[in-house]
Amino acid sequence: MTTEQSPLWEVFVRSRRGLSHTHAGSLHAPDAELALRNARDLYTRRGEGVSIWVVPSKAITASSPDEKDAFFEPAADKPYRHPTFYEIPEGVKHL
Amino acid sequence: MVEGDRMAPAAAHRTASVDGAVPEADTAVYEAVFNAAVAADERIEPRDWMPDAYRSTLVRQIAQHAHSEIIGMQPEANWISRAPSLRRKAILMAKVQDEAGHGLYLYSAVETLGVSREELLDKLHTGRQKYSSIFNYPTLTWADVGAIGWLVDGAAITNQVPLCRCSYGPYARAMVRVCKEESFHQRQGYELLLALSQGTPEQHAMAQDAVDRWWWPSLMMFGPPDDESAHSAQSMAWKIKRHSNDELRQRFIDICVPQAKSLNLTLPDPDLRWNEERGHYDFGPIDWAEFREVIKGNGPCNEQRISQRRKAHDEGAWVREAAAAYAAKHNGATGAAVEPSADTADMNGKA
């Protein structure tokens, strides 16, 4: 008798207080509690984390690589969003 | 980008359309984008278009790598119950647990290419995917644990460090993690051999015997010579591999010779000597006939490794079934996206 492959989870680890959780990898587990325990054993064997999130991979909606140019293009033509866009006379301080 | 986005509906659609009828002109555009990314040393990510052969090469290589980590647990686990001290026993357990972890990182990486875990395990169990031939050699004495750490893990590190820059993102990221952990493996092996080498004459002889048996198979881990390696040239063009088999083998030998000297052990090759002109150590001929025999399944432990793996998998079935049944029962509470199969529903009495 075989069982269905258990669902895939994405693991996010906060390496220390003050930092965001970042994606560490993925794993299979039948439920959230086991996913969390497996994530601890798999991704924090050497004290790499102080907090772990596990998220069902199915719950993630991703932007499409095909559309990445069109999707991110609105940012490309707005150089005035960067501080270096502005010319400031020499000698002006704290700006 | 997270690897998990392969699960997103968009990913499924896209794969379907690529597998199906994409006009040839579009494929050419995709291919140009792919080639430009590889040329620019950018990483290819799971949902990017990639040539079918690139995908199948990665599946073959990463699956073999993952299987090697999992099968590699066996020869070392063989000595856990007989480790000579609690310290050595704790170290060996941690190391074998790391190997399991490495296997899981790599299985996750290969799954991003659209292969399921079940399919991978099935192919391992039925011999349709391979694992490193080194693990078909037996661990006859405690010193073998040291020789594996020093030589086998040392060869693996030499192979794996360049893979941290592999063109396929998930594989490269898995290798970064593996390499960080691998150096503990190598150092514990070296320390173990050093302790034996400095011990009684019997202990020294045991260490020497282990090195004598593991040296040549370790050199074979780099694969056949460049002119006989079927996949090398293409893999290097795709930047999956960064160095040739022979180049990595030479690098490993050059590293090992002085290390063996400081262990006060010899390497079993009478032709091993420094070549001033090349700036490398020359070494004797490798028995490739033996290599091919072991790959074909005629090594000392091929059958034992696979049958033990199958047995472990079969005997763990009830755990997977129980966990799935439990998850199905509590599905509402956890919110996990589990589709209970007919089997688990039956077991719950809720069919």
Coordinates of C-alpha atoms in Angstrom, one line a residue:
Chain A
M1 CA 0.0 0.0 0.0
T2 CA 1.3 3.4 -0.8
T3 CA 0.2 6.8 0.4
E4 CA 0.0 10.0 -1.6
Q5 CA 3.1 12.1 -1.4
S6 CA 2.6 14.5 1.5
P7 CA 2.3 18.2 0.5
L8 CA 5.2 20.5 -0.1
W9 CA 6.0 23.3 2.3
E10 CA 8.2 26.4 1.9
V11 CA 10.4 27.1 4.9
F12 CA 11.3 30.6 6.1
V13 CA 13.9 31.1 8.8
R14 CA 14.7 34.2 10.9
S15 CA 18.4 33.8 11.6
R16 CA 18.4 36.2 14.5
R17 CA 16.1 38.8 16.2
G18 CA 16.0 42.0 14.2
L19 CA 16.2 40.3 10.8
S20 CA 13.3 39.2 8.5
H21 CA 12.4 35.6 7.9
T22 CA 14.1 34.5 4.6
H23 CA 13.4 31.5 2.4
A24 CA 15.6 28.6 3.4
G25 CA 14.1 25.8 1.2
S26 CA 11.3 23.4 1.0
L27 CA 10.2 20.0 2.4
H28 CA 7.4 17.5 2.4
A29 CA 5.3 16.9 5.4
P30 CA 1.7 15.7 6.0
D31 CA 0.7 18.6 8.2
A32 CA 1.9 22.0 9.6
E33 CA 3.1 20.7 12.9
L34 CA 5.3 18.0 11.3
A35 CA 6.5 20.5 8.7
L36 CA 7.7 22.8 11.5
R37 CA 9.5 20.0 13.3
N38 CA 11.1 18.7 10.0
A39 CA 12.1 22.2 9.2
R40 CA 13.9 22.6 12.5
D41 CA 15.8 19.4 11.9
L42 CA 16.5 20.1 8.3
Y43 CA 17.4 23.9 8.3
T44 CA 18.5 24.8 11.8
R45 CA 20.9 22.0 12.9
R46 CA 23.6 24.5 13.7
G47 CA 21.7 27.3 15.3
E48 CA 20.8 29.0 12.0
G49 CA 17.5 30.2 13.3
V50 CA 15.4 31.6 16.2
S51 CA 12.1 31.4 14.4
I52 CA 10.6 29.4 11.6
W53 CA 7.6 29.8 9.3
V54 CA 6.2 27.0 7.2
V55 CA 3.8 27.8 4.4
P56 CA 2.0 25.4 2.1
S57 CA 3.7 25.8 -1.3
K58 CA 0.2 25.8 -2.9
A59 CA -0.6 29.0 -1.0
I60 CA 2.1 31.0 -2.8
T61 CA 1.1 33.0 -5.8
A62 CA 4.0 34.0 -7.9
S63 CA 4.6 36.5 -10.7
S64 CA 5.3 34.9 -14.0
P65 CA 8.8 35.0 -15.5
D66 CA 7.3 35.5 -18.9
E67 CA 5.7 38.7 -17.9
K68 CA 8.6 40.0 -15.8
D69 CA 9.6 42.8 -18.2
A70 CA 6.1 44.2 -18.5
F71 CA 5.4 43.5 -14.8
F72 CA 8.4 45.4 -13.4
E73 CA 8.8 47.9 -16.2
P74 CA 6.8 50.7 -14.5
A75 CA 9.8 51.1 -12.1
A76 CA 12.4 51.4 -14.8
D77 CA 11.4 54.9 -16.1
K78 CA 11.1 56.6 -12.8
P79 CA 14.7 57.6 -11.9
Y80 CA 13.3 60.5 -9.9
R81 CA 12.5 57.9 -7.2
H82 CA 16.2 57.7 -6.5
P83 CA 18.0 60.3 -4.4
T84 CA 20.9 60.6 -6.9
F85 CA 18.4 62.0 -9.5
Y86 CA 18.6 65.4 -7.7
E87 CA 21.4 67.9 -8.1
I88 CA 22.3 69.7 -5.0
P89 CA 24.8 72.6 -4.8
E90 CA 28.2 71.7 -3.4
G91 CA 28.7 72.4 0.2
V92 CA 25.2 71.7 1.3
K93 CA 25.3 69.4 4.2
H94 CA 23.1 66.7 5.8
L95 CA 21.1 66.2 2.6
Chain B
M1 CA 12.0 33.8 -5.9
V2 CA 10.9 30.8 -4.0
E3 CA 11.2 27.3 -5.4
G4 CA 7.7 26.6 -4.3
D5 CA 6.2 28.7 -7.0
R6 CA 6.5 25.7 -9.3
M7 CA 3.2 24.8 -7.6
A8 CA 1.5 28.0 -8.7
P9 CA -1.1 27.6 -11.4
A10 CA 0.8 29.9 -13.7
A11 CA 3.8 27.5 -13.6
A12 CA 1.6 24.5 -14.5
H13 CA 0.1 26.4 -17.5
R14 CA 3.5 27.5 -18.7
T15 CA 5.0 24.0 -18.6
A16 CA 2.0 22.7 -20.5
S17 CA 2.3 25.2 -23.2
V18 CA 6.1 24.7 -23.5
D19 CA 5.6 20.9 -23.7
G20 CA 2.8 21.4 -26.2
A21 CA 2.7 23.3 -29.4
V22 CA 4.9 26.3 -29.1
P23 CA 5.6 27.8 -32.4
E24 CA 9.2 27.2 -33.4
A25 CA 10.0 30.9 -33.6
D26 CA 9.0 31.3 -30.0
T27 CA 11.3 28.5 -28.9
A28 CA 14.1 30.2 -30.6
V29 CA 13.4 33.4 -28.7
Y30 CA 13.2 31.5 -25.4
E31 CA 16.4 29.7 -26.2
A32 CA 18.2 33.0 -27.0
V33 CA 17.1 34.4 -23.6
F34 CA 18.3 31.2 -21.9
N35 CA 21.7 31.3 -23.6
A36 CA 22.2 34.9 -22.8
A37 CA 21.4 34.3 -19.2
V38 CA 23.9 31.5 -19.0
A39 CA 26.5 33.5 -20.9
A40 CA 26.0 36.4 -18.5
D41 CA 26.5 34.1 -15.5
E42 CA 23.0 34.6 -14.3
R43 CA 21.1 31.8 -12.7
I44 CA 18.3 29.8 -14.3
E45 CA 15.3 29.5 -12.0
P46 CA 12.6 26.8 -11.9
R47 CA 10.0 28.6 -14.0
D48 CA 12.3 30.0 -16.6
W49 CA 12.2 28.3 -20.0
M50 CA 15.1 25.9 -20.4
P51 CA 16.1 23.4 -23.1
D52 CA 14.7 19.9 -22.5
A53 CA 18.3 18.4 -22.5
Y54 CA 19.4 21.0 -19.8
R55 CA 16.5 19.9 -17.7
S56 CA 17.1 16.2 -18.1
T57 CA 20.8 16.6 -17.5
L58 CA 20.1 18.4 -14.2
V59 CA 17.5 15.8 -13.2
R60 CA 20.0 13.0 -13.8
Q61 CA 22.9 14.8 -12.0
I62 CA 21.0 16.1 -9.0
A63 CA 19.0 12.9 -8.5
Q64 CA 22.2 10.9 -8.5
H65 CA 23.7 13.3 -6.1
A66 CA 20.7 13.1 -3.8
H67 CA 20.6 9.3 -3.9
S68 CA 24.4 9.3 -3.1
E69 CA 23.7 11.2 0.1
I70 CA 21.0 8.9 1.2
I71 CA 22.8 5.6 0.3
G72 CA 26.0 7.1 1.8
M73 CA 24.4 7.0 5.2
Q74 CA 24.6 3.2 5.2
P75 CA 28.4 2.5 5.2
E76 CA 28.9 5.0 8.1
A77 CA 25.8 4.1 10.1
N78 CA 27.2 0.6 10.1
W79 CA 29.7 1.8 12.8
I80 CA 27.5 4.0 15.0
S81 CA 26.7 1.2 17.5
R82 CA 30.4 0.3 17.6
A83 CA 32.0 3.7 17.8
P84 CA 34.9 3.6 20.3
S85 CA 33.8 6.5 22.5
L86 CA 30.7 8.5 23.2
R87 CA 32.3 11.5 21.6
R88 CA 33.0 9.6 18.4
K89 CA 29.5 8.2 18.5
A90 CA 27.8 11.6 18.8
I91 CA 30.0 13.0 16.0
L92 CA 29.1 10.1 13.7
M93 CA 25.4 10.4 14.4
A94 CA 25.5 14.1 13.6
K95 CA 27.4 13.4 10.4
V96 CA 24.9 10.7 9.2
Q97 CA 22.0 13.1 10.1
D98 CA 23.7 15.7 7.9
E99 CA 23.9 13.3 5.0
A100 CA 20.1 12.8 5.3
G101 CA 19.7 16.5 5.3
H102 CA 21.9 16.9 2.2
G103 CA 19.8 14.3 0.4
L104 CA 16.6 16.3 1.3
Y105 CA 18.1 19.6 0.1
L106 CA 18.9 17.9 -3.2
Y107 CA 15.6 16.1 -3.6
S108 CA 13.9 19.5 -3.1
A109 CA 16.2 21.0 -5.8
V110 CA 15.4 18.2 -8.3
E111 CA 11.7 18.4 -7.6
T112 CA 11.8 22.1 -8.9
L113 CA 12.4 20.5 -12.3
G114 CA 9.0 18.9 -12.3
V115 CA 9.9 15.4 -10.9
S116 CA 8.1 14.0 -7.9
R117 CA 9.8 12.6 -4.8
E118 CA 8.0 9.3 -5.3
E119 CA 9.3 9.0 -8.8
L120 CA 12.9 9.7 -7.7
L121 CA 12.7 7.1 -4.9
D122 CA 11.2 4.6 -7.2
K123 CA 13.9 5.1 -9.8
L124 CA 16.6 4.6 -7.0
H125 CA 14.9 1.5 -5.7
T126 CA 14.6 -0.1 -9.2
G127 CA 18.1 0.9 -10.3
R128 CA 17.0 3.3 -13.0
Q129 CA 18.9 6.2 -11.4
K130 CA 22.4 5.7 -10.0
Y131 CA 24.3 6.9 -6.9
S132 CA 28.0 7.3 -6.5
S133 CA 29.8 4.1 -7.0
I134 CA 32.0 4.8 -3.9
F135 CA 29.2 3.7 -1.6
N136 CA 29.3 0.2 -3.0
Y137 CA 32.5 -0.5 -1.1
P138 CA 32.2 -1.9 2.5
T139 CA 33.3 -0.3 5.7
L140 CA 35.4 -3.1 7.2
T141 CA 37.0 -1.4 10.2
W142 CA 36.4 1.7 12.4
A143 CA 39.3 3.4 10.5
D144 CA 37.1 3.3 7.4
V145 CA 34.9 6.0 9.0
G146 CA 38.0 8.2 9.1
A147 CA 39.0 7.4 5.6
I148 CA 35.5 8.2 4.3
G149 CA 35.5 11.5 6.1
W150 CA 39.0 12.5 4.9
L151 CA 39.0 11.1 1.4
V152 CA 35.4 10.5 0.3
D153 CA 34.1 13.7 1.8
G154 CA 37.3 15.5 0.7
A155 CA 36.7 14.4 -2.9
A156 CA 33.0 15.4 -2.6
I157 CA 34.0 18.9 -1.4
T158 CA 36.4 19.3 -4.3
N159 CA 33.6 18.4 -6.6
Q160 CA 30.9 20.4 -4.8
V161 CA 32.6 23.8 -4.2
P162 CA 32.4 24.7 -7.9
L163 CA 28.8 23.5 -8.0
C164 CA 27.9 26.4 -5.7
R165 CA 28.2 28.5 -8.9
C166 CA 26.2 26.1 -11.0
S167 CA 23.9 27.9 -13.5
Y168 CA 20.7 26.3 -12.0
G169 CA 19.7 28.4 -9.0
P170 CA 18.1 25.8 -6.7
Y171 CA 21.0 23.3 -7.2
A172 CA 23.6 26.1 -6.5
R173 CA 21.8 27.1 -3.3
A174 CA 21.5 23.6 -2.1
M175 CA 25.3 23.1 -2.7
V176 CA 26.1 26.3 -0.7
R177 CA 24.4 24.7 2.3
V178 CA 25.9 21.3 1.8
C179 CA 29.5 22.7 1.4
K180 CA 29.2 24.6 4.7
E181 CA 28.4 21.4 6.5
E182 CA 30.8 19.2 4.6
S183 CA 33.9 20.7 6.1
F184 CA 33.0 19.3 9.5
H185 CA 32.7 15.9 7.9
Q186 CA 36.2 16.1 6.4
R187 CA 37.9 17.4 9.5
Q188 CA 36.3 14.8 11.8
G189 CA 37.6 12.1 9.5
Y190 CA 41.1 13.6 9.4
E191 CA 41.2 13.9 13.2
L192 CA 40.0 10.3 13.6
L193 CA 42.7 9.0 11.3
L194 CA 45.3 11.1 13.0
A195 CA 44.3 9.6 16.4
L196 CA 44.7 6.1 15.0
S197 CA 47.9 6.9 13.2
Q198 CA 49.5 8.2 16.4
G199 CA 48.1 5.3 18.4
T200 CA 49.4 1.7 18.8
P201 CA 51.1 0.0 15.9
E202 CA 47.9 -2.0 15.4
Q203 CA 45.8 1.2 15.2
H204 CA 48.3 2.8 12.8
A205 CA 48.1 -0.3 10.6
M206 CA 44.3 -0.1 10.7
A207 CA 44.4 3.5 9.5
Q208 CA 46.9 2.7 6.8
D209 CA 44.8 -0.3 5.6
A210 CA 41.7 2.0 5.4
V211 CA 43.5 4.6 3.3
D212 CA 44.9 1.9 1.1
R213 CA 41.4 0.6 0.3
W214 CA 39.7 4.0 -0.1
W215 CA 42.3 6.0 -2.1
W216 CA 41.6 4.6 -5.6
P217 CA 37.8 4.5 -5.3
S218 CA 38.0 8.2 -4.1
L219 CA 39.9 9.2 -7.2
M220 CA 37.2 7.4 -9.3
M221 CA 34.5 9.7 -7.7
F222 CA 35.5 12.4 -10.1
G223 CA 34.2 10.3 -13.0
P224 CA 35.8 9.0 -16.1
P225 CA 38.7 10.8 -17.8
D226 CA 37.7 13.9 -19.8
D227 CA 38.0 12.2 -23.2
E228 CA 35.6 9.4 -22.1
S229 CA 33.1 11.5 -20.2
A230 CA 29.8 11.5 -22.1
H231 CA 28.2 14.5 -20.5
S232 CA 31.2 16.8 -19.6
A233 CA 31.5 19.1 -22.5
Q234 CA 27.8 20.0 -22.7
S235 CA 27.5 20.4 -18.9
M236 CA 30.5 22.8 -19.0
A237 CA 28.9 24.8 -21.8
W238 CA 25.8 25.1 -19.7
K239 CA 27.8 26.0 -16.7
I240 CA 26.4 23.2 -14.7
K241 CA 30.0 22.0 -14.3
R242 CA 32.7 24.5 -14.0
H243 CA 35.8 22.2 -14.2
S244 CA 36.5 19.0 -15.9
N245 CA 36.8 15.6 -14.1
D246 CA 40.5 15.4 -14.6
E247 CA 41.1 18.9 -13.4
L248 CA 39.2 18.3 -10.2
R249 CA 40.9 14.9 -9.7
Q250 CA 44.3 16.5 -10.0
R251 CA 43.3 19.3 -7.6
F252 CA 42.2 16.7 -5.1
I253 CA 45.4 14.6 -5.4
D254 CA 47.6 17.8 -5.0
I255 CA 45.7 18.6 -1.7
C256 CA 45.9 15.0 -0.3
V257 CA 49.6 14.3 -0.7
P258 CA 50.8 16.7 1.9
Q259 CA 47.8 15.9 4.2
A260 CA 48.7 12.2 4.1
K261 CA 52.3 13.1 5.0
S262 CA 51.1 15.0 8.1
L263 CA 49.0 12.0 9.0
N264 CA 52.1 9.9 8.8
L265 CA 50.3 7.6 6.3
T266 CA 51.2 6.7 2.8
L267 CA 49.0 6.7 -0.3
P268 CA 49.0 3.4 -2.2
D269 CA 50.4 4.7 -5.5
P270 CA 54.1 4.1 -6.3
D271 CA 53.9 6.5 -9.2
L272 CA 52.9 9.4 -7.0
R273 CA 55.6 12.1 -7.3
W274 CA 55.9 15.9 -7.7
N275 CA 56.2 17.1 -11.3
E276 CA 58.1 20.4 -11.2
E277 CA 57.2 21.2 -14.8
R278 CA 53.5 20.7 -14.5
G279 CA 53.3 22.1 -10.9
H280 CA 51.2 19.0 -10.0
Y281 CA 51.7 15.5 -8.6
D282 CA 51.9 12.8 -11.2
F283 CA 50.0 9.6 -10.4
G284 CA 49.6 6.1 -11.6
P285 CA 46.9 4.6 -13.8
I286 CA 43.4 4.3 -12.4
D287 CA 41.6 0.9 -12.8
W288 CA 38.7 2.0 -14.9
A289 CA 37.6 -1.5 -15.5
E290 CA 36.9 -1.8 -11.8
F291 CA 34.9 1.5 -11.9
R292 CA 32.8 0.2 -14.8
E293 CA 32.1 -3.1 -13.0
V294 CA 31.0 -1.3 -9.8
I295 CA 28.7 1.0 -11.8
K296 CA 27.3 -2.0 -13.6
G297 CA 26.2 -3.4 -10.2
N298 CA 29.1 -5.8 -9.5
G299 CA 30.7 -3.9 -6.6
P300 CA 31.0 -5.5 -3.2
C301 CA 27.9 -4.0 -1.8
N302 CA 25.5 -2.9 -4.6
E303 CA 22.8 -5.3 -3.8
Q304 CA 23.0 -4.8 0.0
R305 CA 22.7 -1.0 -0.4
I306 CA 19.6 -1.1 -2.5
S307 CA 17.9 -3.9 -0.6
Q308 CA 18.5 -2.1 2.7
R309 CA 17.2 1.2 1.2
R310 CA 14.0 -0.6 0.0
K311 CA 13.6 -2.3 3.3
A312 CA 13.8 1.0 5.2
H313 CA 11.3 2.6 2.8
D314 CA 8.9 -0.3 3.1
E315 CA 9.2 -0.5 6.8
G316 CA 8.5 3.2 7.2
A317 CA 5.3 3.0 5.2
W318 CA 3.1 2.7 8.3
V319 CA 4.6 5.9 9.6
R320 CA 3.8 7.8 6.5
E321 CA 0.3 6.3 6.4
A322 CA -0.4 7.2 10.0
A323 CA 0.9 10.7 9.5
A324 CA -1.3 11.2 6.4
A325 CA -4.3 9.8 8.2
Y326 CA -3.7 12.1 11.2
A327 CA -3.3 15.1 8.8
A328 CA -6.5 14.2 7.0
K329 CA -8.4 13.9 10.2
H330 CA -7.2 17.3 11.5
N331 CA -7.1 19.0 8.1
G332 CA -9.7 21.6 9.1
A333 CA -7.7 22.6 12.1
T334 CA -4.3 23.0 10.4
G335 CA -5.6 24.4 7.1
A336 CA -3.0 22.4 5.3
A337 CA -3.9 21.6 1.7
V338 CA -4.2 17.9 2.0
E339 CA -6.3 15.8 -0.3
P340 CA -7.1 12.7 1.7
S341 CA -6.8 9.6 -0.5
A342 CA -9.3 6.9 -0.5
D343 CA -6.9 4.8 1.6
T344 CA -6.5 7.3 4.4
A345 CA -10.3 8.0 4.4
D346 CA -10.8 4.3 4.9
M347 CA -8.4 4.1 7.7
N348 CA -10.2 6.9 9.4
G349 CA -13.5 5.1 9.1
K350 CA -14.9 8.1 7.3
A351 CA -15.1 6.7 3.8

